[in-house]
């Protein structure tokens, strides 16, 4: 991480154009610790979180907050990779070390495999990555092809998006679509129409990072609509409550997309608490914070809920490649005690 | 195309359902990458049930390769090994590149299958760096795949790597009698290392896995006599038996003569009632 605020504005997480000058609000009238009892005993599934960028602290807090399983989509690590070996190592970490590390906190870890849109623009490397991608797509615990789609909406992005849709069809895996921040509405429509053009069943496609502008069309066309609760840039969770009030819970799921940017791995439990506090029925909360994500990605045949619905005791002495879990890194300054994510 | 042992194919198909067999047959019709993808995808199409492997089939699957055992394997591991044997072995560079790519991208269960197939692959010396690497692995399943019930190390490991494998097996608390060819590749250097290890443990008042004595019985010299004698006199029952076996196998007359003072033990060795198999228990 170690980025200064200027770097963050030119190289934002999930390709967002953040407003670096915007101050982190200091006033909180809702404190997370006051609301944790609202979600006591609930189970959560975060279908989009980049744990490779997160700390041990996060895993501990997530487990404590009721997150029992997660999906880590293959994505951009903040700087371009320069060779195939970096991709191999990254993909291997998603099915190897990171999965092991997660298990040490009692959290079941799945992943989706893909070439991200930003790096699709390096054609030479993209070609090489596409050659090894099938070897990773078929691995155990890989629940989808993702996250793929558009960033700048270039011709190369489209080329590799299409190729990966074909891979998804061949491997019979769900697709996790990253929708662009710039020109989002058109980017989302374009992603969906290309997926349909390739003959994908929309029930196999999760369109991510939705907002109030995109959700209706995504649902109307039969896709899953995922919402990312991400501070300052994507959805806030008060807005999310309004979306659920308006659209219900069918085919809607929420995630944190927590990564190397200022983000919150507790986005789901916090949003669930807020929903409960605002009177959303429990079953609706359960659908959008747990069940829908499982239903969508279980189409991969790789999710067995008994792995995380039965009591699980991690073995703290277990090792992976002879290494124990990492020391936790430092986090950006953020008020972890706040229930609200704005 | 590699030579796939008929018995192995037949055995594999006996374990599969019709649908599984058809899937496997499809895979071997594909090009290199298709086959390699099939190798990765196997658990999506085949059950992970343990294969049933009775004494009738034992040792017979690959007639020219004694020691190739599939006992305790699941169907996925067996099928993966079989699939790898269908990769075209010419041109050599391409074949090596394909296997290396699989190693580079493998997760744990794939690694186990890759190490399992090594003794069956052509160009055996090419895999030596991978194989010795696996001995360094701290992933138990990977270590076991190369070290235990695998004929590759006996056939191809240089002495220093072989000794490392045996010592690591001892340190990991695994059963050394599962190292294929262990008795045939006993050597002086290994005996010295084990003897040092035993002395160190005894000095610290600790025990050693008793069966490791069998690795040095052929190399004990007269300086060991007091150590053996103390075991024969005041050791536990098991220690007495082990010391007796060491004495009986020694080429040193003075060591062998120690046994004459313990006629009961000597007799049970002569009658074949006492041998190393008694100590081949599996550590927990
Ligand atoms: Zn992401």
XYZ file of C-alpha atoms and ligand atoms in Angstrom:
627
model
C 0.000 0.000 0.000
C 2.151 2.944 1.196
C 0.676 5.276 -1.349
C 0.507 8.984 -0.874
C -2.806 10.730 -1.517
C -1.664 11.985 -4.911
C -0.871 8.535 -6.167
C -4.223 7.382 -4.976
C -5.976 9.977 -7.044
C -4.165 8.995 -10.213
C -4.297 5.293 -9.622
C -7.455 4.692 -7.681
C -8.706 1.341 -6.522
C -11.142 -0.335 -8.846
C -10.261 2.353 -11.351
C -12.351 4.897 -9.523
C -11.749 8.565 -9.911
C -11.728 9.473 -6.269
C -11.710 13.015 -5.031
C -8.440 13.065 -3.227
C -9.108 16.452 -1.726
C -12.287 15.269 -0.104
C -11.794 15.058 3.615
C -12.548 11.918 5.526
C -15.585 12.895 7.572
C -14.784 12.840 11.248
C -18.269 13.199 12.618
C -20.056 9.919 13.228
C -23.387 9.792 14.888
C -23.642 6.027 14.520
C -20.937 3.939 16.109
C -20.391 0.420 14.821
C -19.828 -0.975 18.273
C -23.272 0.201 19.281
C -24.866 -1.749 16.463
C -22.984 -5.024 16.455
C -25.562 -6.731 18.623
C -28.121 -6.160 15.848
C -26.417 -8.762 13.677
C -25.462 -11.174 16.403
C -25.655 -14.736 15.096
C -26.016 -13.751 11.428
C -23.840 -15.318 8.736
C -22.366 -13.309 5.877
C -20.799 -14.145 2.535
C -18.667 -11.474 0.861
C -18.544 -12.347 -2.836
C -15.980 -9.681 -3.715
C -13.000 -8.824 -1.554
C -9.270 -8.614 -2.311
C -7.726 -10.218 0.742
C -4.289 -10.281 -0.811
C -4.241 -6.567 0.057
C -5.707 -6.944 3.520
C -4.310 -7.690 6.907
C -4.641 -10.342 9.530
C -6.548 -7.798 11.624
C -9.148 -7.708 8.899
C -9.566 -11.459 8.891
C -10.025 -11.423 12.650
C -12.610 -8.666 12.567
C -14.413 -10.275 9.643
C -14.692 -13.618 11.370
C -15.895 -11.931 14.520
C -18.535 -10.028 12.570
C -19.971 -13.247 11.117
C -18.316 -13.420 7.696
C -17.943 -17.143 7.054
C -16.967 -17.233 3.390
C -15.580 -14.920 0.750
C -14.757 -14.774 -2.929
C -11.561 -13.112 -4.019
C -11.721 -12.072 -7.654
C -8.456 -11.922 -9.552
C -7.734 -8.288 -10.126
C -5.313 -5.438 -10.561
C -2.771 -5.261 -7.759
C -2.212 -1.529 -8.022
C 0.661 -1.526 -10.484
C 0.981 -3.264 -13.810
C 2.550 -6.707 -13.813
C 5.491 -6.941 -16.157
C 5.639 -10.626 -16.905
C 3.712 -13.849 -17.027
C 5.450 -15.153 -13.923
C 3.847 -12.411 -11.826
C 0.425 -13.498 -13.009
C 1.215 -17.146 -12.272
C 2.352 -16.293 -8.773
C -0.659 -14.081 -8.158
C -3.140 -16.670 -9.388
C -1.340 -19.349 -7.399
C -1.608 -17.235 -4.270
C -5.371 -16.991 -4.752
C -5.786 -20.763 -4.677
C -2.840 -21.337 -2.352
C -1.475 -19.076 0.312
C -4.404 -16.684 0.590
C -6.862 -19.528 0.822
C -4.751 -21.067 3.544
C -4.404 -17.770 5.407
C -8.148 -17.282 5.297
C -8.757 -20.773 6.624
C -6.647 -19.880 9.639
C -9.381 -17.481 10.668
C -12.197 -19.892 9.981
C -13.199 -18.161 6.755
C -13.764 -20.250 3.641
C -11.992 -18.684 0.677
C -12.999 -19.048 -2.973
C -11.804 -17.068 -5.936
C -12.614 -16.118 -9.471
C -9.928 -16.134 -12.149
C -9.464 -13.662 -14.928
C -7.383 -11.097 -16.714
C -8.465 -7.659 -15.536
C -9.509 -5.031 -18.014
C -6.728 -2.598 -17.271
C -4.020 -5.144 -17.960
C -5.863 -6.391 -21.027
C -4.409 -3.339 -22.714
C -0.941 -4.913 -22.680
C -1.583 -7.195 -25.618
C 1.668 -9.149 -25.577
C 1.259 -10.084 -21.939
C -2.481 -10.594 -22.263
C -1.885 -13.232 -24.921
C 0.426 -15.131 -22.602
C -1.978 -14.864 -19.687
C -4.844 -16.194 -21.790
C -2.790 -19.281 -22.506
C -2.409 -20.250 -18.860
C -5.800 -19.013 -17.691
C -7.607 -22.298 -18.406
C -5.148 -24.066 -16.081
C -6.301 -21.799 -13.280
C -9.970 -21.532 -14.194
C -10.515 -25.237 -13.632
C -8.843 -25.415 -10.252
C -10.758 -26.518 -7.212
C -12.471 -23.671 -5.388
C -12.509 -21.421 -8.451
C -16.123 -20.282 -8.617
C -16.092 -18.020 -11.636
C -14.320 -16.045 -14.313
C -13.709 -12.604 -12.911
C -13.481 -9.869 -12.504
C -13.544 -9.012 -16.164
C -15.096 -6.281 -18.276
C -14.243 -2.720 -19.101
C -12.105 0.065 -17.712
C -11.320 2.505 -20.519
C -13.588 0.601 -22.909
C -10.798 0.098 -25.444
C -10.799 -2.391 -28.304
C -8.297 -4.596 -26.485
C -10.441 -4.639 -23.367
C -13.317 -5.796 -25.484
C -11.212 -8.466 -27.169
C -10.134 -10.076 -23.905
C -13.530 -9.628 -22.322
C -15.042 -11.625 -25.183
C -12.357 -14.295 -25.036
C -12.942 -14.720 -21.322
C -16.701 -14.974 -21.786
C -15.971 -17.862 -24.115
C -13.742 -19.404 -21.462
C -16.564 -19.054 -18.948
C -18.926 -20.847 -21.294
C -16.442 -23.615 -21.866
C -15.692 -24.083 -18.179
C -19.381 -23.636 -17.237
C -18.408 -21.035 -14.699
C -20.304 -17.917 -13.630
C -18.915 -14.566 -14.718
C -18.195 -11.647 -12.452
C -18.275 -8.386 -14.381
C -16.401 -5.320 -13.265
C -18.237 -2.275 -14.549
C -16.276 0.925 -15.256
C -16.565 4.054 -13.201
C -16.184 6.434 -16.098
C -19.117 6.255 -18.453
C -20.607 3.617 -16.175
C -24.080 3.433 -17.581
C -22.958 2.778 -21.118
C -20.141 0.486 -19.962
C -22.616 -1.615 -18.011
C -25.030 -1.873 -20.922
C -22.223 -2.765 -23.278
C -20.904 -5.468 -20.913
C -24.347 -7.015 -20.694
C -25.132 -6.913 -24.385
C -21.803 -8.518 -25.257
C -22.429 -11.258 -22.691
C -25.832 -11.930 -24.246
C -24.335 -11.833 -27.718
C -21.984 -14.641 -26.650
C -24.946 -16.666 -25.527
C -24.327 -16.458 -21.793
C -27.241 -17.229 -19.552
C -27.737 -14.039 -17.486
C -28.332 -16.181 -14.418
C -24.647 -17.091 -14.740
C -23.529 -13.470 -14.796
C -22.986 -11.172 -11.828
C -22.761 -7.518 -12.811
C -20.797 -5.717 -10.166
C -20.465 -2.183 -8.815
C -24.015 -1.158 -9.606
C -25.671 2.056 -8.562
C -29.156 3.558 -8.621
C -28.728 4.321 -12.316
C -27.820 0.839 -13.492
C -29.722 -1.521 -11.242
C -33.049 -1.579 -13.024
C -31.679 -2.528 -16.402
C -29.430 -5.206 -14.903
C -32.324 -6.824 -13.069
C -34.725 -6.440 -15.977
C -32.364 -8.351 -18.244
C -32.087 -11.220 -15.773
C -28.557 -10.637 -14.466
C -27.441 -10.650 -10.853
C -26.887 -7.128 -9.563
C -24.050 -6.729 -7.105
C -23.449 -3.573 -5.117
C -20.139 -2.536 -3.690
C -20.259 -0.716 -0.392
C -17.075 1.279 -0.633
C -16.367 4.481 1.254
C -16.618 7.756 -0.663
C -16.569 6.357 -4.195
C -19.187 3.680 -4.772
C -22.305 2.941 -2.786
C -22.797 4.137 0.728
C -24.813 1.804 2.847
C -27.643 4.213 3.518
C -28.183 4.367 -0.223
C -28.025 0.580 -0.266
C -30.858 0.350 2.224
C -32.933 2.511 -0.105
C -32.140 0.264 -3.065
C -33.298 -2.823 -1.172
C -36.415 -0.981 -0.031
C -37.174 -0.176 -3.638
C -36.130 -3.381 -5.453
C -36.403 -6.069 -2.805
C -33.833 -8.818 -2.517
C -34.224 -10.855 -5.668
C -30.892 -11.237 -7.518
C -29.352 -8.425 -5.465
C -26.184 -8.935 -3.471
C -23.749 -6.681 -1.723
C -19.997 -6.859 -1.302
C -17.126 -4.818 0.073
C -14.589 -4.991 -2.768
C -12.143 -4.149 -0.016
C -8.668 -3.908 -1.471
C -5.535 -1.785 -1.246
C -7.584 1.404 -1.328
C -9.370 2.973 1.611
C -12.091 0.417 1.947
C -13.923 -1.540 4.578
C -13.883 -5.330 4.879
C -16.824 -5.061 7.272
C -19.025 -3.377 4.705
C -21.480 -6.276 4.644
C -22.063 -6.723 8.383
C -22.264 -2.960 8.813
C -24.819 -2.698 6.048
C -26.776 -5.591 7.506
C -26.881 -3.829 10.853
C -28.067 -0.663 9.208
C -30.742 -2.551 7.300
C -31.952 -4.188 10.457
C -32.024 -0.889 12.241
C -34.049 0.607 9.387
C -36.573 -2.200 9.620
C -35.710 -4.318 6.577
C -37.046 -7.843 7.183
C -34.448 -10.385 8.287
C -35.033 -12.704 5.359
C -34.340 -9.890 2.905
C -31.128 -9.059 4.703
C -30.098 -12.684 4.613
C -30.681 -12.873 0.868
C -28.603 -9.834 -0.052
C -25.789 -10.449 2.401
C -25.491 -14.213 2.116
C -27.793 -16.462 0.156
C -27.918 -14.765 -3.248
C -24.146 -14.746 -3.599
C -24.068 -18.445 -2.776
C -26.857 -19.214 -5.243
C -25.117 -17.296 -8.018
C -21.649 -18.740 -7.567
C -22.694 -22.249 -6.556
C -23.502 -22.718 -10.234
C -19.781 -23.419 -10.505
C -20.328 -26.636 -8.590
C -17.503 -25.553 -6.313
C -19.369 -24.342 -3.252
C -20.317 -26.766 -0.514
C -22.057 -24.816 2.222
C -21.304 -27.466 4.808
C -17.712 -26.183 4.579
C -18.746 -22.988 6.327
C -22.161 -23.633 7.820
C -20.865 -26.226 10.222
C -18.692 -25.210 13.148
C -15.113 -24.902 12.066
C -12.081 -24.704 14.287
C -8.974 -23.354 12.583
C -5.706 -24.976 13.540
C -3.463 -22.114 14.642
C -0.370 -24.260 14.389
C -0.891 -25.248 10.781
C 1.576 -23.954 8.270
C 1.638 -23.366 4.558
C 4.942 -23.801 2.744
C 6.456 -23.745 6.218
C 5.219 -20.244 6.856
C 2.728 -19.193 9.424
C 0.317 -16.305 8.998
C 1.754 -12.924 8.261
C 2.169 -10.042 10.586
C -0.619 -7.565 10.065
C 0.165 -4.477 8.034
C -0.826 -0.932 8.764
C -4.131 0.392 7.626
C -5.082 3.780 6.325
C -6.646 5.935 8.979
C -10.347 5.217 8.976
C -12.867 5.145 11.736
C -13.480 1.443 12.123
C -16.044 2.111 14.794
C -18.441 3.789 12.468
C -21.533 1.974 11.299
C -22.023 4.400 8.429
C -19.994 4.115 5.260
C -20.404 7.278 3.269
C 2.942 -40.615 -27.298
C 4.203 -42.059 -24.070
C 3.810 -45.707 -23.403
C 0.825 -46.038 -21.106
C 0.934 -49.335 -19.228
C -2.070 -51.429 -20.185
C -2.618 -52.669 -16.654
C -2.755 -49.117 -15.381
C -5.370 -48.128 -17.943
C -7.415 -51.189 -17.227
C -7.199 -50.658 -13.489
C -8.219 -47.018 -13.830
C -11.242 -47.841 -15.950
C -12.343 -50.462 -13.437
C -12.589 -47.669 -10.887
C -14.571 -45.234 -13.012
C -18.193 -44.937 -13.978
C -19.063 -45.017 -17.662
C -19.448 -41.257 -17.714
C -16.111 -40.729 -16.017
C -14.409 -43.074 -18.421
C -15.859 -41.250 -21.397
C -14.652 -37.954 -20.035
C -11.150 -39.362 -19.597
C -11.101 -40.761 -23.098
C -12.170 -37.387 -24.463
C -9.272 -35.653 -22.761
C -6.601 -37.783 -24.348
C -7.892 -36.842 -27.770
C -7.066 -33.193 -27.195
C -3.879 -31.283 -27.955
C -1.275 -30.537 -25.277
C -3.098 -27.627 -23.690
C -6.408 -29.472 -23.758
C -4.860 -32.405 -21.999
C -3.177 -30.179 -19.446
C -6.487 -28.454 -18.813
C -8.066 -31.857 -18.321
C -5.373 -32.615 -15.767
C -6.397 -29.509 -13.800
C -10.118 -30.050 -14.298
C -10.201 -33.692 -13.220
C -11.887 -33.081 -9.829
C -14.755 -31.358 -11.644
C -15.559 -34.514 -13.562
C -14.370 -37.433 -11.457
C -15.236 -38.465 -7.945
C -12.617 -38.192 -5.251
C -13.397 -41.593 -3.795
C -10.491 -43.694 -2.657
C -9.639 -46.354 -5.175
C -9.958 -49.965 -4.164
C -6.625 -51.574 -4.433
C -6.252 -55.128 -3.306
C -3.191 -57.297 -2.988
C -3.988 -58.939 -6.310
C -3.244 -55.778 -8.255
C -0.414 -54.614 -6.035
C 2.856 -54.078 -7.809
C 1.359 -55.163 -11.081
C 0.110 -51.903 -12.504
C 3.378 -50.966 -14.160
C 5.254 -54.235 -14.607
C 8.613 -52.687 -15.475
C 8.506 -50.407 -12.445
C 8.416 -52.250 -9.154
C 7.616 -49.927 -6.286
C 5.054 -47.920 -8.180
C 2.167 -48.215 -5.730
C -1.168 -46.451 -5.789
C -2.282 -47.608 -2.378
C -4.225 -44.892 -0.564
C -4.696 -42.782 -3.681
C -8.003 -41.321 -4.688
C -9.431 -41.613 -8.166
C -8.517 -38.051 -9.115
C -4.845 -38.606 -8.376
C -4.773 -41.834 -10.354
C -6.597 -40.287 -13.295
C -4.263 -37.296 -13.319
C -1.233 -39.560 -13.459
C -2.799 -41.469 -16.319
C -3.637 -38.269 -18.213
C -0.060 -37.018 -17.921
C 1.168 -40.212 -19.543
C -0.707 -39.168 -22.679
C 1.192 -35.934 -23.201
C 3.258 -36.264 -26.382
C 6.870 -36.773 -25.333
C 8.271 -35.412 -28.591
C 9.624 -32.868 -29.190
C 11.457 -33.152 -25.909
C 11.649 -29.376 -25.320
C 7.888 -29.027 -25.633
C 7.231 -31.938 -23.323
C 9.549 -30.535 -20.675
C 7.989 -27.101 -21.025
C 4.498 -28.566 -20.561
C 5.434 -30.431 -17.415
C 7.259 -27.388 -16.050
C 4.201 -25.224 -16.733
C 2.037 -27.642 -14.812
C 4.430 -27.540 -11.890
C 4.544 -23.729 -11.993
C 0.783 -23.378 -11.896
C -0.059 -26.331 -9.675
C -1.982 -26.267 -6.459
C -1.363 -28.828 -3.771
C -3.294 -31.793 -5.151
C -1.891 -31.235 -8.608
C 1.615 -31.199 -7.172
C 0.945 -34.524 -5.510
C -0.094 -36.010 -8.852
C 2.912 -34.509 -10.620
C 5.373 -35.980 -8.141
C 3.560 -39.287 -8.339
C 4.032 -39.530 -12.084
C 7.748 -38.689 -12.115
C 9.017 -42.294 -12.089
C 6.894 -42.982 -15.164
C 8.012 -40.008 -17.226
C 10.708 -40.048 -19.882
C 13.839 -37.867 -19.463
C 14.038 -38.711 -15.741
C 17.070 -36.549 -14.959
C 15.167 -33.457 -16.110
C 12.860 -33.730 -13.085
C 15.584 -34.045 -10.510
C 15.557 -30.373 -9.411
C 11.772 -30.519 -8.931
C 11.998 -33.784 -7.033
C 14.709 -32.634 -4.656
C 12.754 -29.406 -4.153
C 9.766 -31.417 -3.021
C 11.900 -32.979 -0.303
C 12.426 -29.453 1.030
C 8.699 -28.803 0.987
C 6.928 -28.254 4.248
C 3.641 -29.218 2.697
C 3.156 -32.677 4.105
C 1.284 -34.123 1.126
C 3.874 -32.902 -1.335
C 6.734 -34.315 0.693
C 4.963 -37.649 1.009
C 4.296 -37.800 -2.724
C 7.989 -37.861 -3.525
C 9.428 -39.486 -0.418
C 7.060 -42.327 0.345
C 6.128 -45.230 -1.895
C 7.669 -43.560 -4.891
C 10.417 -45.357 -6.815
C 11.816 -42.166 -8.367
C 14.257 -41.219 -5.567
C 15.833 -44.657 -5.346
C 16.336 -44.709 -9.082
C 17.590 -41.192 -9.690
C 18.591 -39.308 -6.547
C 22.313 -38.781 -6.032
C 23.502 -39.981 -2.640
C 23.483 -36.569 -0.985
C 19.878 -35.926 -2.023
C 18.869 -39.443 -1.062
C 20.342 -39.031 2.403
C 18.582 -35.708 2.773
C 15.294 -37.395 1.913
C 15.800 -40.115 4.519
C 16.853 -37.682 7.237
C 13.952 -35.380 6.467
C 11.585 -38.342 6.675
C 12.959 -39.151 10.106
C 12.702 -35.552 11.259
C 9.171 -35.299 9.953
C 8.247 -38.341 12.006
C 7.172 -40.319 8.949
C 7.603 -44.063 8.495
C 10.955 -44.672 6.825
C 9.961 -48.150 5.693
C 7.687 -46.460 3.196
C 10.705 -45.013 1.423
C 10.984 -47.256 -1.554
C 14.405 -48.931 -1.842
C 15.467 -47.784 1.595
C 17.382 -50.933 2.451
C 19.121 -51.045 -0.915
C 20.430 -47.504 -0.639
C 21.799 -47.616 2.889
C 25.187 -45.975 2.905
C 28.021 -45.029 5.181
C 27.404 -41.263 5.092
C 23.786 -41.733 6.042
C 24.744 -44.122 8.825
C 27.140 -41.543 10.261
C 24.474 -38.834 10.205
C 21.953 -41.111 11.887
C 24.448 -42.314 14.421
C 25.208 -38.678 15.311
C 21.529 -38.008 15.594
C 21.030 -40.965 17.911
C 23.978 -39.905 20.107
C 22.660 -36.382 20.311
C 19.223 -37.570 21.358
C 20.535 -40.070 23.854
C 22.805 -37.428 25.399
C 19.777 -35.236 25.820
C 17.857 -38.087 27.406
C 15.469 -38.302 24.465
C 14.307 -41.230 22.414
C 14.538 -41.847 18.673
C 12.188 -43.671 16.344
C 13.551 -47.152 16.832
C 13.409 -48.268 13.247
C 16.081 -45.781 12.195
C 18.652 -48.150 13.684
C 18.129 -50.428 10.711
C 19.760 -47.825 8.499
C 23.040 -48.094 10.323
C 23.188 -51.748 11.324
C 25.457 -52.584 8.400
C 27.843 -49.771 9.317
C 28.181 -49.969 13.078
C 31.765 -50.153 14.146
C 33.330 -51.230 17.406
C 32.950 -47.775 18.925
C 29.218 -48.391 19.114
C 29.521 -51.444 21.316
C 28.987 -49.706 24.635
C 25.907 -47.917 23.359
C 24.410 -51.167 22.074
C 25.338 -53.032 25.201
C 23.645 -50.458 27.402
C 20.487 -50.827 25.326
C 20.632 -54.616 25.561
C 21.061 -54.476 29.313
C 18.857 -51.628 30.420
C 16.735 -50.533 27.497
C 13.020 -50.997 27.130
C 11.839 -54.248 25.634
C 11.674 -52.631 22.192
C 15.111 -51.076 22.546
C 16.565 -54.443 23.496
C 15.060 -55.993 20.394
C 16.356 -53.252 18.153
C 19.849 -53.490 19.606
C 19.744 -57.241 19.066
C 18.777 -56.796 15.430
C 21.593 -54.317 14.901
C 24.094 -56.743 16.443
C 22.866 -59.617 14.314
C 23.230 -57.586 11.109
C 26.636 -56.173 11.904
C 29.684 -57.264 9.976
C 31.855 -56.624 13.034
C 32.473 -59.903 14.909
C 32.851 -58.045 18.192
C 29.441 -56.414 17.790
C 27.828 -59.664 16.709
C 29.281 -61.435 19.712
C 27.393 -59.086 22.055
C 24.293 -60.995 21.160
C 25.532 -64.306 22.506
C 24.897 -63.045 26.029
C 21.219 -62.650 25.158
C 20.192 -66.082 23.869
C 16.437 -65.390 23.933
C 16.766 -62.508 21.520
C 19.260 -64.372 19.384
C 16.908 -67.300 19.102
C 13.872 -65.279 18.099
C 15.916 -63.580 15.375
C 17.130 -66.934 14.107
C 13.618 -68.299 14.108
C 12.429 -65.302 12.120
C 10.088 -64.163 14.868
C 11.880 -60.898 15.349
C 12.708 -58.627 12.460
C 12.421 -54.947 11.542
C 8.801 -55.244 10.486
C 7.947 -55.241 14.172
C 8.885 -51.554 14.269
C 7.025 -50.508 11.173
C 4.234 -48.851 13.017
C 2.796 -45.705 11.595
C 3.416 -42.705 13.793
C 0.318 -40.732 14.557
Zn -12.483 -6.065 -7.302
